[in-house]
Structure formats: C-alpha cells, structure tokens
Amino acid sequence: MNNLGVDEYLKKKMRKEIDVVINSAAATKFFERYDVALTINTLGAMNVIDFAKRCQNIQLLLHVSTAYVCGEKAGPISEKPQHMGEALNGKSCLDIISAEMKLVGSTVDNLKAEQSTKATITEIMRNLGAQSVEEVDIRFE
C-alpha cells in the first residue's frame, strides 16, 4: 500500500510523533504465491523501514519475522539487534530484491500473455516460490 494508506498531512504528523515502529505484517501461508509473499514480506518490510528512517524521533524499529527469511546468508542466523541500515551481509541493502521482482514480474507477464488461467498462474507462482527457497538452501535446525 502506497503512503501507508494515509494522506500526506497525517503521514507528516506521524513522522514527527512516532518513536517506536512495530512491524508484524506478513503472508504466512507455506505455499503462498511467490509474487504475493515477496510483495508482502519483503517489499512491505522495506516500506516500513523506509517510513521508520524518516521518523524524526525514532528510537526502535521492531520487526517480527516469519519462519522463512529472505537473505544472502546460509545456515542458522542468531537473533540479535541490528542497527538501522545494517544487513546480515554487511552491506546496506539486499541485492536480490530487484532480480527477484523482475523474475516474478516477467513470469506473471508471460503467463498472462499465454492466457493462462488464474489457477495455473497460482500453481506456477507457488512452485517458483518453492524453487527459490530450495536455491538459497534454507534449513531449519
């Protein structure tokens, strides 16, 4: 949702007054369409981070994650506080977002061009998500 679903006046007021942001929104279906999960879980979190960075008195951003986490680090990841802008890979951002969004967009566009049914698009997008999880070697220990 663009602009947090609020008008510019309220958004400016929120940025002046908010000091704690808590994000627990997520798509939690295990076999969600990849485009839906990526949009909600990754881009949604990025939008919350962007908002929090613009808050004048921000003291804390608390992000409650789902069981599956997008990233560039394999194996168990300990939960520890991160500083604003700090990523697990030591960079200031994740490089996979634009590539994954392009993959999702082109896949959906191709399926629509082929006049695929909604059920077919859903199945293929779920499989794409499962394939993506396998490629990054997500393990639970």
Tab-separated table of N, CA and C in Angstrom:
chain	number	residue	atom	x	y	z
A	1	MET	N	0.851	-1.157	0.000
A	1	MET	CA	0.000	0.000	0.000
A	1	MET	C	0.908	1.234	0.000
A	2	ASN	N	0.688	2.107	-0.924
A	2	ASN	CA	1.494	3.313	-1.017
A	2	ASN	C	1.150	4.289	0.096
A	3	ASN	N	2.183	4.966	0.596
A	3	ASN	CA	1.996	6.012	1.613
A	3	ASN	C	1.283	5.518	2.868
A	4	LEU	N	1.399	4.265	3.177
A	4	LEU	CA	0.802	3.681	4.375
A	4	LEU	C	-0.718	3.807	4.399
A	5	GLY	N	-1.303	4.160	3.277
A	5	GLY	CA	-2.751	4.300	3.206
A	5	GLY	C	-3.277	5.554	3.881
A	6	VAL	N	-2.400	6.534	4.127
A	6	VAL	CA	-2.824	7.779	4.766
A	6	VAL	C	-2.446	8.971	3.896
A	7	ASP	N	-3.109	10.105	4.126
A	7	ASP	CA	-2.797	11.295	3.340
A	7	ASP	C	-1.488	11.927	3.823
A	8	GLU	N	-0.989	12.841	3.047
A	8	GLU	CA	0.316	13.465	3.317
A	8	GLU	C	0.346	14.193	4.660
A	9	TYR	N	-0.730	14.903	5.031
A	9	TYR	CA	-0.787	15.620	6.307
A	9	TYR	C	-0.588	14.657	7.480
A	10	LEU	N	-1.341	13.555	7.473
A	10	LEU	CA	-1.238	12.591	8.572
A	10	LEU	C	0.135	11.916	8.578
A	11	LYS	N	0.666	11.624	7.416
A	11	LYS	CA	1.985	10.988	7.348
A	11	LYS	C	3.051	11.909	7.957
A	12	LYS	N	2.994	13.205	7.671
A	12	LYS	CA	3.960	14.148	8.251
A	12	LYS	C	3.806	14.214	9.764
A	13	LYS	N	2.575	14.235	10.232
A	13	LYS	CA	2.317	14.267	11.673
A	13	LYS	C	2.860	12.998	12.343
A	14	MET	N	2.625	11.845	11.709
A	14	MET	CA	3.127	10.576	12.249
A	14	MET	C	4.648	10.585	12.329
A	15	ARG	N	5.315	11.103	11.302
A	15	ARG	CA	6.784	11.150	11.297
A	15	ARG	C	7.338	12.023	12.405
A	16	LYS	N	6.585	13.036	12.825
A	16	LYS	CA	7.033	13.905	13.914
A	16	LYS	C	6.813	13.261	15.274
A	17	GLU	N	5.771	12.458	15.419
A	17	GLU	CA	5.360	11.978	16.743
A	17	GLU	C	5.778	10.547	17.070
A	18	ILE	N	5.955	9.711	16.078
A	18	ILE	CA	6.226	8.287	16.336
A	18	ILE	C	7.682	8.070	16.709
A	19	ASP	N	7.904	7.306	17.800
A	19	ASP	CA	9.266	6.957	18.188
A	19	ASP	C	9.511	5.448	18.182
A	20	VAL	N	8.454	4.651	18.104
A	20	VAL	CA	8.580	3.193	18.025
A	20	VAL	C	7.690	2.690	16.891
A	21	VAL	N	8.274	1.853	16.026
A	21	VAL	CA	7.530	1.229	14.941
A	21	VAL	C	7.626	-0.275	15.123
A	22	ILE	N	6.481	-0.941	15.120
A	22	ILE	CA	6.438	-2.397	15.236
A	22	ILE	C	5.810	-2.948	13.969
A	23	ASN	N	6.512	-3.853	13.299
A	23	ASN	CA	6.003	-4.477	12.080
A	23	ASN	C	5.879	-5.983	12.301
A	24	SER	N	4.670	-6.468	12.204
A	24	SER	CA	4.460	-7.919	12.301
A	24	SER	C	3.593	-8.418	11.158
A	25	ALA	N	3.417	-7.593	10.144
A	25	ALA	CA	2.589	-7.976	8.999
A	25	ALA	C	3.357	-8.957	8.121
A	26	ALA	N	2.672	-9.998	7.671
A	26	ALA	CA	3.336	-10.979	6.802
A	26	ALA	C	2.307	-11.914	6.186
A	27	ALA	N	2.680	-12.434	5.029
A	27	ALA	CA	1.937	-13.547	4.447
A	27	ALA	C	2.549	-14.794	5.054
A	28	THR	N	1.743	-15.629	5.699
A	28	THR	CA	2.290	-16.760	6.438
A	28	THR	C	1.907	-18.130	5.883
A	29	LYS	N	1.228	-18.155	4.750
A	29	LYS	CA	0.935	-19.454	4.138
A	29	LYS	C	2.238	-20.082	3.675
A	30	PHE	N	2.407	-21.373	3.915
A	30	PHE	CA	3.637	-22.035	3.495
A	30	PHE	C	3.764	-22.136	1.985
A	31	PHE	N	2.665	-22.194	1.270
A	31	PHE	CA	2.719	-22.315	-0.183
A	31	PHE	C	2.010	-21.141	-0.848
A	32	GLU	N	2.312	-19.942	-0.362
A	32	GLU	CA	1.752	-18.720	-0.944
A	32	GLU	C	2.361	-18.502	-2.325
A	33	ARG	N	1.622	-17.830	-3.177
A	33	ARG	CA	2.185	-17.431	-4.465
A	33	ARG	C	3.433	-16.610	-4.191
A	34	TYR	N	4.485	-16.838	-4.954
A	34	TYR	CA	5.756	-16.163	-4.719
A	34	TYR	C	5.617	-14.651	-4.881
A	35	ASP	N	4.863	-14.206	-5.868
A	35	ASP	CA	4.705	-12.769	-6.070
A	35	ASP	C	3.996	-12.120	-4.880
A	36	VAL	N	3.025	-12.796	-4.310
A	36	VAL	CA	2.298	-12.268	-3.152
A	36	VAL	C	3.216	-12.242	-1.928
A	37	ALA	N	3.903	-13.340	-1.663
A	37	ALA	CA	4.794	-13.417	-0.499
A	37	ALA	C	5.930	-12.398	-0.600
A	38	LEU	N	6.519	-12.277	-1.778
A	38	LEU	CA	7.619	-11.329	-1.967
A	38	LEU	C	7.148	-9.893	-1.763
A	39	THR	N	5.978	-9.576	-2.289
A	39	THR	CA	5.445	-8.221	-2.153
A	39	THR	C	5.135	-7.897	-0.692
A	40	ILE	N	4.461	-8.799	-0.005
A	40	ILE	CA	4.068	-8.529	1.380
A	40	ILE	C	5.260	-8.630	2.326
A	41	ASN	N	6.000	-9.727	2.263
A	41	ASN	CA	7.035	-9.994	3.258
A	41	ASN	C	8.324	-9.211	3.036
A	42	THR	N	8.669	-8.950	1.792
A	42	THR	CA	9.926	-8.255	1.518
A	42	THR	C	9.702	-6.773	1.251
A	43	LEU	N	8.884	-6.473	0.244
A	43	LEU	CA	8.656	-5.058	-0.073
A	43	LEU	C	7.889	-4.356	1.044
A	44	GLY	N	6.964	-5.073	1.678
A	44	GLY	CA	6.234	-4.483	2.804
A	44	GLY	C	7.172	-4.103	3.936
A	45	ALA	N	8.090	-4.998	4.269
A	45	ALA	CA	9.068	-4.698	5.327
A	45	ALA	C	9.963	-3.535	4.921
A	46	MET	N	10.338	-3.486	3.649
A	46	MET	CA	11.162	-2.371	3.174
A	46	MET	C	10.420	-1.043	3.285
A	47	ASN	N	9.110	-1.050	3.012
A	47	ASN	CA	8.312	0.171	3.152
A	47	ASN	C	8.244	0.629	4.611
A	48	VAL	N	8.122	-0.327	5.530
A	48	VAL	CA	8.091	0.012	6.955
A	48	VAL	C	9.443	0.597	7.380
A	49	ILE	N	10.528	-0.001	6.916
A	49	ILE	CA	11.864	0.513	7.228
A	49	ILE	C	12.028	1.928	6.690
A	50	ASP	N	11.590	2.142	5.459
A	50	ASP	CA	11.688	3.473	4.856
A	50	ASP	C	10.918	4.499	5.684
A	51	PHE	N	9.727	4.128	6.118
A	51	PHE	CA	8.936	5.029	6.965
A	51	PHE	C	9.674	5.312	8.274
A	52	ALA	N	10.175	4.263	8.925
A	52	ALA	CA	10.846	4.427	10.221
A	52	ALA	C	12.081	5.324	10.093
A	53	LYS	N	12.824	5.183	9.006
A	53	LYS	CA	14.009	6.018	8.795
A	53	LYS	C	13.652	7.503	8.720
A	54	ARG	N	12.450	7.800	8.274
A	54	ARG	CA	12.023	9.188	8.103
A	54	ARG	C	11.362	9.770	9.357
A	55	CYS	N	11.158	8.931	10.373
A	55	CYS	CA	10.585	9.425	11.624
A	55	CYS	C	11.655	10.217	12.381
A	56	GLN	N	11.301	11.413	12.805
A	56	GLN	CA	12.263	12.324	13.418
A	56	GLN	C	12.754	11.870	14.783
A	57	ASN	N	11.919	11.122	15.518
A	57	ASN	CA	12.274	10.734	16.885
A	57	ASN	C	12.379	9.221	17.060
A	58	ILE	N	12.675	8.512	15.994
A	58	ILE	CA	12.664	7.043	16.051
A	58	ILE	C	13.690	6.529	17.072
A	59	GLN	N	13.242	5.661	17.945
A	59	GLN	CA	14.100	5.032	18.942
A	59	GLN	C	14.242	3.533	18.676
A	60	LEU	N	13.187	2.940	18.086
A	60	LEU	CA	13.188	1.493	17.906
A	60	LEU	C	12.301	1.107	16.734
A	61	LEU	N	12.809	0.206	15.908
A	61	LEU	CA	12.016	-0.476	14.890
A	61	LEU	C	12.072	-1.949	15.251
A	62	LEU	N	10.924	-2.518	15.575
A	62	LEU	CA	10.843	-3.930	15.926
A	62	LEU	C	10.162	-4.654	14.781
A	63	HIS	N	10.870	-5.585	14.173
A	63	HIS	CA	10.315	-6.371	13.070
A	63	HIS	C	10.184	-7.810	13.541
A	64	VAL	N	8.959	-8.304	13.557
A	64	VAL	CA	8.700	-9.691	13.926
A	64	VAL	C	8.623	-10.464	12.622
A	65	SER	N	9.545	-11.389	12.439
A	65	SER	CA	9.667	-12.088	11.165
A	65	SER	C	8.885	-13.390	11.145
A	66	THR	N	8.724	-13.885	9.931
A	66	THR	CA	8.120	-15.197	9.730
A	66	THR	C	9.204	-16.258	9.857
A	67	ALA	N	8.840	-17.515	9.729
A	67	ALA	CA	9.807	-18.608	9.834
A	67	ALA	C	10.802	-18.597	8.681
A	68	TYR	N	10.369	-18.164	7.523
A	68	TYR	CA	11.243	-18.120	6.356
A	68	TYR	C	11.722	-16.700	6.161
A	69	VAL	N	13.026	-16.524	6.058
A	69	VAL	CA	13.596	-15.191	5.947
A	69	VAL	C	14.399	-15.094	4.662
A	70	CYS	N	14.201	-14.009	3.953
A	70	CYS	CA	14.914	-13.733	2.724
A	70	CYS	C	16.289	-13.180	3.080
A	71	GLY	N	17.309	-13.650	2.412
A	71	GLY	CA	18.626	-13.094	2.693
A	71	GLY	C	19.715	-13.767	1.905
A	72	GLU	N	20.925	-13.390	2.230
A	72	GLU	CA	22.078	-13.885	1.491
A	72	GLU	C	23.013	-14.688	2.386
A	73	LYS	N	22.555	-15.142	3.512
A	73	LYS	CA	23.392	-15.893	4.435
A	73	LYS	C	22.777	-17.273	4.636
A	74	ALA	N	23.571	-18.311	4.490
A	74	ALA	CA	23.078	-19.678	4.653
A	74	ALA	C	23.250	-20.120	6.107
A	75	GLY	N	22.441	-21.096	6.513
A	75	GLY	CA	22.564	-21.684	7.826
A	75	GLY	C	21.810	-20.925	8.890
A	76	PRO	N	21.933	-21.368	10.135
A	76	PRO	CA	21.231	-20.708	11.235
A	76	PRO	C	21.697	-19.265	11.401
A	77	ILE	N	20.771	-18.397	11.702
A	77	ILE	CA	21.080	-16.984	11.912
A	77	ILE	C	20.580	-16.609	13.298
A	78	SER	N	21.495	-16.185	14.152
A	78	SER	CA	21.093	-15.823	15.510
A	78	SER	C	20.327	-14.512	15.482
A	79	GLU	N	19.428	-14.377	16.421
A	79	GLU	CA	18.646	-13.149	16.513
A	79	GLU	C	19.363	-12.206	17.451
A	80	LYS	N	19.769	-11.095	16.904
A	80	LYS	CA	20.417	-10.064	17.700
A	80	LYS	C	19.979	-8.718	17.152
A	81	PRO	N	20.018	-7.695	17.975
A	81	PRO	CA	19.621	-6.374	17.488
A	81	PRO	C	20.516	-5.921	16.339
A	82	GLN	N	19.910	-5.311	15.338
A	82	GLN	CA	20.640	-4.744	14.218
A	82	GLN	C	20.472	-3.229	14.306
A	83	HIS	N	21.444	-2.503	13.800
A	83	HIS	CA	21.324	-1.049	13.723
A	83	HIS	C	20.621	-0.698	12.424
A	84	MET	N	19.926	0.442	12.410
A	84	MET	CA	19.218	0.891	11.222
A	84	MET	C	20.191	0.934	10.045
A	85	GLY	N	19.854	0.239	8.974
A	85	GLY	CA	20.686	0.205	7.780
A	85	GLY	C	21.665	-0.955	7.744
A	86	GLU	N	21.790	-1.689	8.828
A	86	GLU	CA	22.717	-2.821	8.894
A	86	GLU	C	22.029	-4.074	8.369
A	87	ALA	N	22.696	-4.793	7.496
A	87	ALA	CA	22.165	-6.042	6.965
A	87	ALA	C	23.098	-7.185	7.355
A	88	LEU	N	22.582	-8.399	7.325
A	88	LEU	CA	23.382	-9.559	7.711
A	88	LEU	C	24.606	-9.751	6.820
A	89	ASN	N	24.538	-9.267	5.580
A	89	ASN	CA	25.653	-9.443	4.656
A	89	ASN	C	26.700	-8.342	4.789
A	90	GLY	N	26.507	-7.425	5.743
A	90	GLY	CA	27.451	-6.340	5.946
A	90	GLY	C	27.250	-5.168	5.002
A	91	LYS	N	26.324	-5.287	4.082
A	91	LYS	CA	26.023	-4.202	3.147
A	91	LYS	C	24.840	-3.408	3.672
A	92	SER	N	24.479	-2.356	2.953
A	92	SER	CA	23.358	-1.541	3.401
A	92	SER	C	22.043	-1.953	2.761
A	93	CYS	N	22.067	-2.991	1.930
A	93	CYS	CA	20.829	-3.450	1.305
A	93	CYS	C	20.991	-4.889	0.826
A	94	LEU	N	19.868	-5.512	0.494
A	94	LEU	CA	19.906	-6.837	-0.102
A	94	LEU	C	19.856	-6.683	-1.615
A	95	ASP	N	20.759	-7.335	-2.307
A	95	ASP	CA	20.845	-7.202	-3.755
A	95	ASP	C	19.819	-8.047	-4.503
A	96	ILE	N	19.131	-8.943	-3.821
A	96	ILE	CA	18.261	-9.889	-4.506
A	96	ILE	C	16.898	-9.326	-4.861
A	97	ILE	N	16.507	-8.232	-4.267
A	97	ILE	CA	15.142	-7.731	-4.416
A	97	ILE	C	14.809	-7.419	-5.862
A	98	SER	N	15.609	-6.612	-6.530
A	98	SER	CA	15.266	-6.221	-7.898
A	98	SER	C	15.274	-7.420	-8.833
A	99	ALA	N	16.221	-8.316	-8.666
A	99	ALA	CA	16.269	-9.507	-9.528
A	99	ALA	C	15.053	-10.401	-9.305
A	100	GLU	N	14.664	-10.586	-8.042
A	100	GLU	CA	13.509	-11.425	-7.754
A	100	GLU	C	12.216	-10.773	-8.261
A	101	MET	N	12.102	-9.465	-8.105
A	101	MET	CA	10.905	-8.773	-8.595
A	101	MET	C	10.821	-8.840	-10.121
A	102	LYS	N	11.960	-8.744	-10.808
A	102	LYS	CA	11.968	-8.882	-12.266
A	102	LYS	C	11.537	-10.288	-12.671
A	103	LEU	N	12.048	-11.296	-11.960
A	103	LEU	CA	11.670	-12.683	-12.240
A	103	LEU	C	10.173	-12.874	-12.049
A	104	VAL	N	9.650	-12.391	-10.944
A	104	VAL	CA	8.225	-12.509	-10.652
A	104	VAL	C	7.402	-11.787	-11.719
A	105	GLY	N	7.776	-10.551	-12.016
A	105	GLY	CA	7.037	-9.758	-12.995
A	105	GLY	C	7.033	-10.378	-14.375
A	106	SER	N	8.189	-10.835	-14.835
A	106	SER	CA	8.255	-11.427	-16.178
A	106	SER	C	7.508	-12.754	-16.230
A	107	THR	N	7.555	-13.525	-15.153
A	107	THR	CA	6.830	-14.797	-15.121
A	107	THR	C	5.325	-14.556	-15.211
A	108	VAL	N	4.814	-13.632	-14.406
A	108	VAL	CA	3.382	-13.325	-14.439
A	108	VAL	C	2.990	-12.755	-15.800
A	109	ASP	N	3.800	-11.844	-16.334
A	109	ASP	CA	3.502	-11.258	-17.651
A	109	ASP	C	3.439	-12.330	-18.737
A	110	ASN	N	4.397	-13.254	-18.723
A	110	ASN	CA	4.407	-14.337	-19.722
A	110	ASN	C	3.187	-15.239	-19.588
A	111	LEU	N	2.828	-15.551	-18.359
A	111	LEU	CA	1.655	-16.407	-18.136
A	111	LEU	C	0.380	-15.726	-18.606
A	112	LYS	N	0.274	-14.426	-18.352
A	112	LYS	CA	-0.902	-13.686	-18.812
A	112	LYS	C	-0.928	-13.586	-20.334
A	113	ALA	N	0.244	-13.394	-20.948
A	113	ALA	CA	0.323	-13.326	-22.407
A	113	ALA	C	-0.098	-14.653	-23.042
A	114	GLU	N	0.184	-15.737	-22.339
A	114	GLU	CA	-0.225	-17.076	-22.804
A	114	GLU	C	-1.678	-17.364	-22.458
A	115	GLN	N	-2.347	-16.403	-21.840
A	115	GLN	CA	-3.734	-16.514	-21.402
A	115	GLN	C	-3.947	-17.706	-20.452
A	116	SER	N	-2.979	-17.860	-19.556
A	116	SER	CA	-3.075	-18.920	-18.550
A	116	SER	C	-4.224	-18.620	-17.601
A	117	THR	N	-4.815	-19.660	-17.069
A	117	THR	CA	-5.895	-19.491	-16.115
A	117	THR	C	-5.333	-18.997	-14.780
A	118	LYS	N	-6.198	-18.443	-13.954
A	118	LYS	CA	-5.787	-17.980	-12.635
A	118	LYS	C	-5.213	-19.142	-11.815
A	119	ALA	N	-5.821	-20.304	-11.935
A	119	ALA	CA	-5.343	-21.486	-11.203
A	119	ALA	C	-3.939	-21.883	-11.662
A	120	THR	N	-3.690	-21.797	-12.962
A	120	THR	CA	-2.366	-22.139	-13.496
A	120	THR	C	-1.322	-21.134	-13.011
A	121	ILE	N	-1.670	-19.851	-13.055
A	121	ILE	CA	-0.742	-18.813	-12.581
A	121	ILE	C	-0.426	-19.028	-11.108
A	122	THR	N	-1.449	-19.312	-10.310
A	122	THR	CA	-1.241	-19.550	-8.877
A	122	THR	C	-0.317	-20.737	-8.655
A	123	GLU	N	-0.548	-21.836	-9.357
A	123	GLU	CA	0.289	-23.029	-9.191
A	123	GLU	C	1.742	-22.753	-9.590
A	124	ILE	N	1.935	-22.092	-10.706
A	124	ILE	CA	3.299	-21.807	-11.174
A	124	ILE	C	4.003	-20.844	-10.223
A	125	MET	N	3.283	-19.852	-9.723
A	125	MET	CA	3.903	-18.901	-8.800
A	125	MET	C	4.223	-19.560	-7.454
A	126	ARG	N	3.412	-20.498	-7.016
A	126	ARG	CA	3.737	-21.245	-5.789
A	126	ARG	C	4.991	-22.090	-6.003
A	127	ASN	N	5.067	-22.731	-7.150
A	127	ASN	CA	6.248	-23.545	-7.460
A	127	ASN	C	7.503	-22.693	-7.561
A	128	LEU	N	7.367	-21.493	-8.111
A	128	LEU	CA	8.504	-20.580	-8.216
A	128	LEU	C	9.011	-20.218	-6.823
A	129	GLY	N	8.087	-19.989	-5.893
A	129	GLY	CA	8.483	-19.699	-4.515
A	129	GLY	C	9.206	-20.867	-3.875
A	130	ALA	N	8.682	-22.083	-4.080
A	130	ALA	CA	9.326	-23.279	-3.518
A	130	ALA	C	10.720	-23.467	-4.118
A	131	GLN	N	10.846	-23.211	-5.397
A	131	GLN	CA	12.142	-23.327	-6.078
A	131	GLN	C	13.127	-22.303	-5.519
A	132	SER	N	12.667	-21.095	-5.277
A	132	SER	CA	13.517	-20.044	-4.729
A	132	SER	C	14.026	-20.424	-3.343
A	133	VAL	N	13.149	-21.006	-2.521
A	133	VAL	CA	13.546	-21.446	-1.179
A	133	VAL	C	14.633	-22.506	-1.276
A	134	GLU	N	14.486	-23.457	-2.185
A	134	GLU	CA	15.492	-24.508	-2.359
A	134	GLU	C	16.829	-23.936	-2.821
A	135	GLU	N	16.797	-22.941	-3.692
A	135	GLU	CA	18.032	-22.362	-4.234
A	135	GLU	C	18.862	-21.642	-3.191
A	136	VAL	N	18.245	-21.051	-2.167
A	136	VAL	CA	19.011	-20.356	-1.146
A	136	VAL	C	19.338	-21.251	0.035
A	137	ASP	N	19.005	-22.526	-0.060
A	137	ASP	CA	19.404	-23.522	0.934
A	137	ASP	C	18.912	-23.165	2.328
A	138	ILE	N	17.608	-22.983	2.463
A	138	ILE	CA	17.029	-22.690	3.767
A	138	ILE	C	16.878	-23.982	4.542
A	139	ARG	N	17.441	-24.020	5.753
A	139	ARG	CA	17.343	-25.183	6.615
A	139	ARG	C	16.882	-24.756	7.992
A	140	PHE	N	16.164	-25.632	8.619
A	140	PHE	CA	15.720	-25.348	9.989
A	140	PHE	C	16.390	-26.331	10.912
A	141	GLU	N	17.041	-25.806	11.932
A	141	GLU	CA	17.754	-26.654	12.893
A	141	GLU	C	17.294	-26.373	14.291
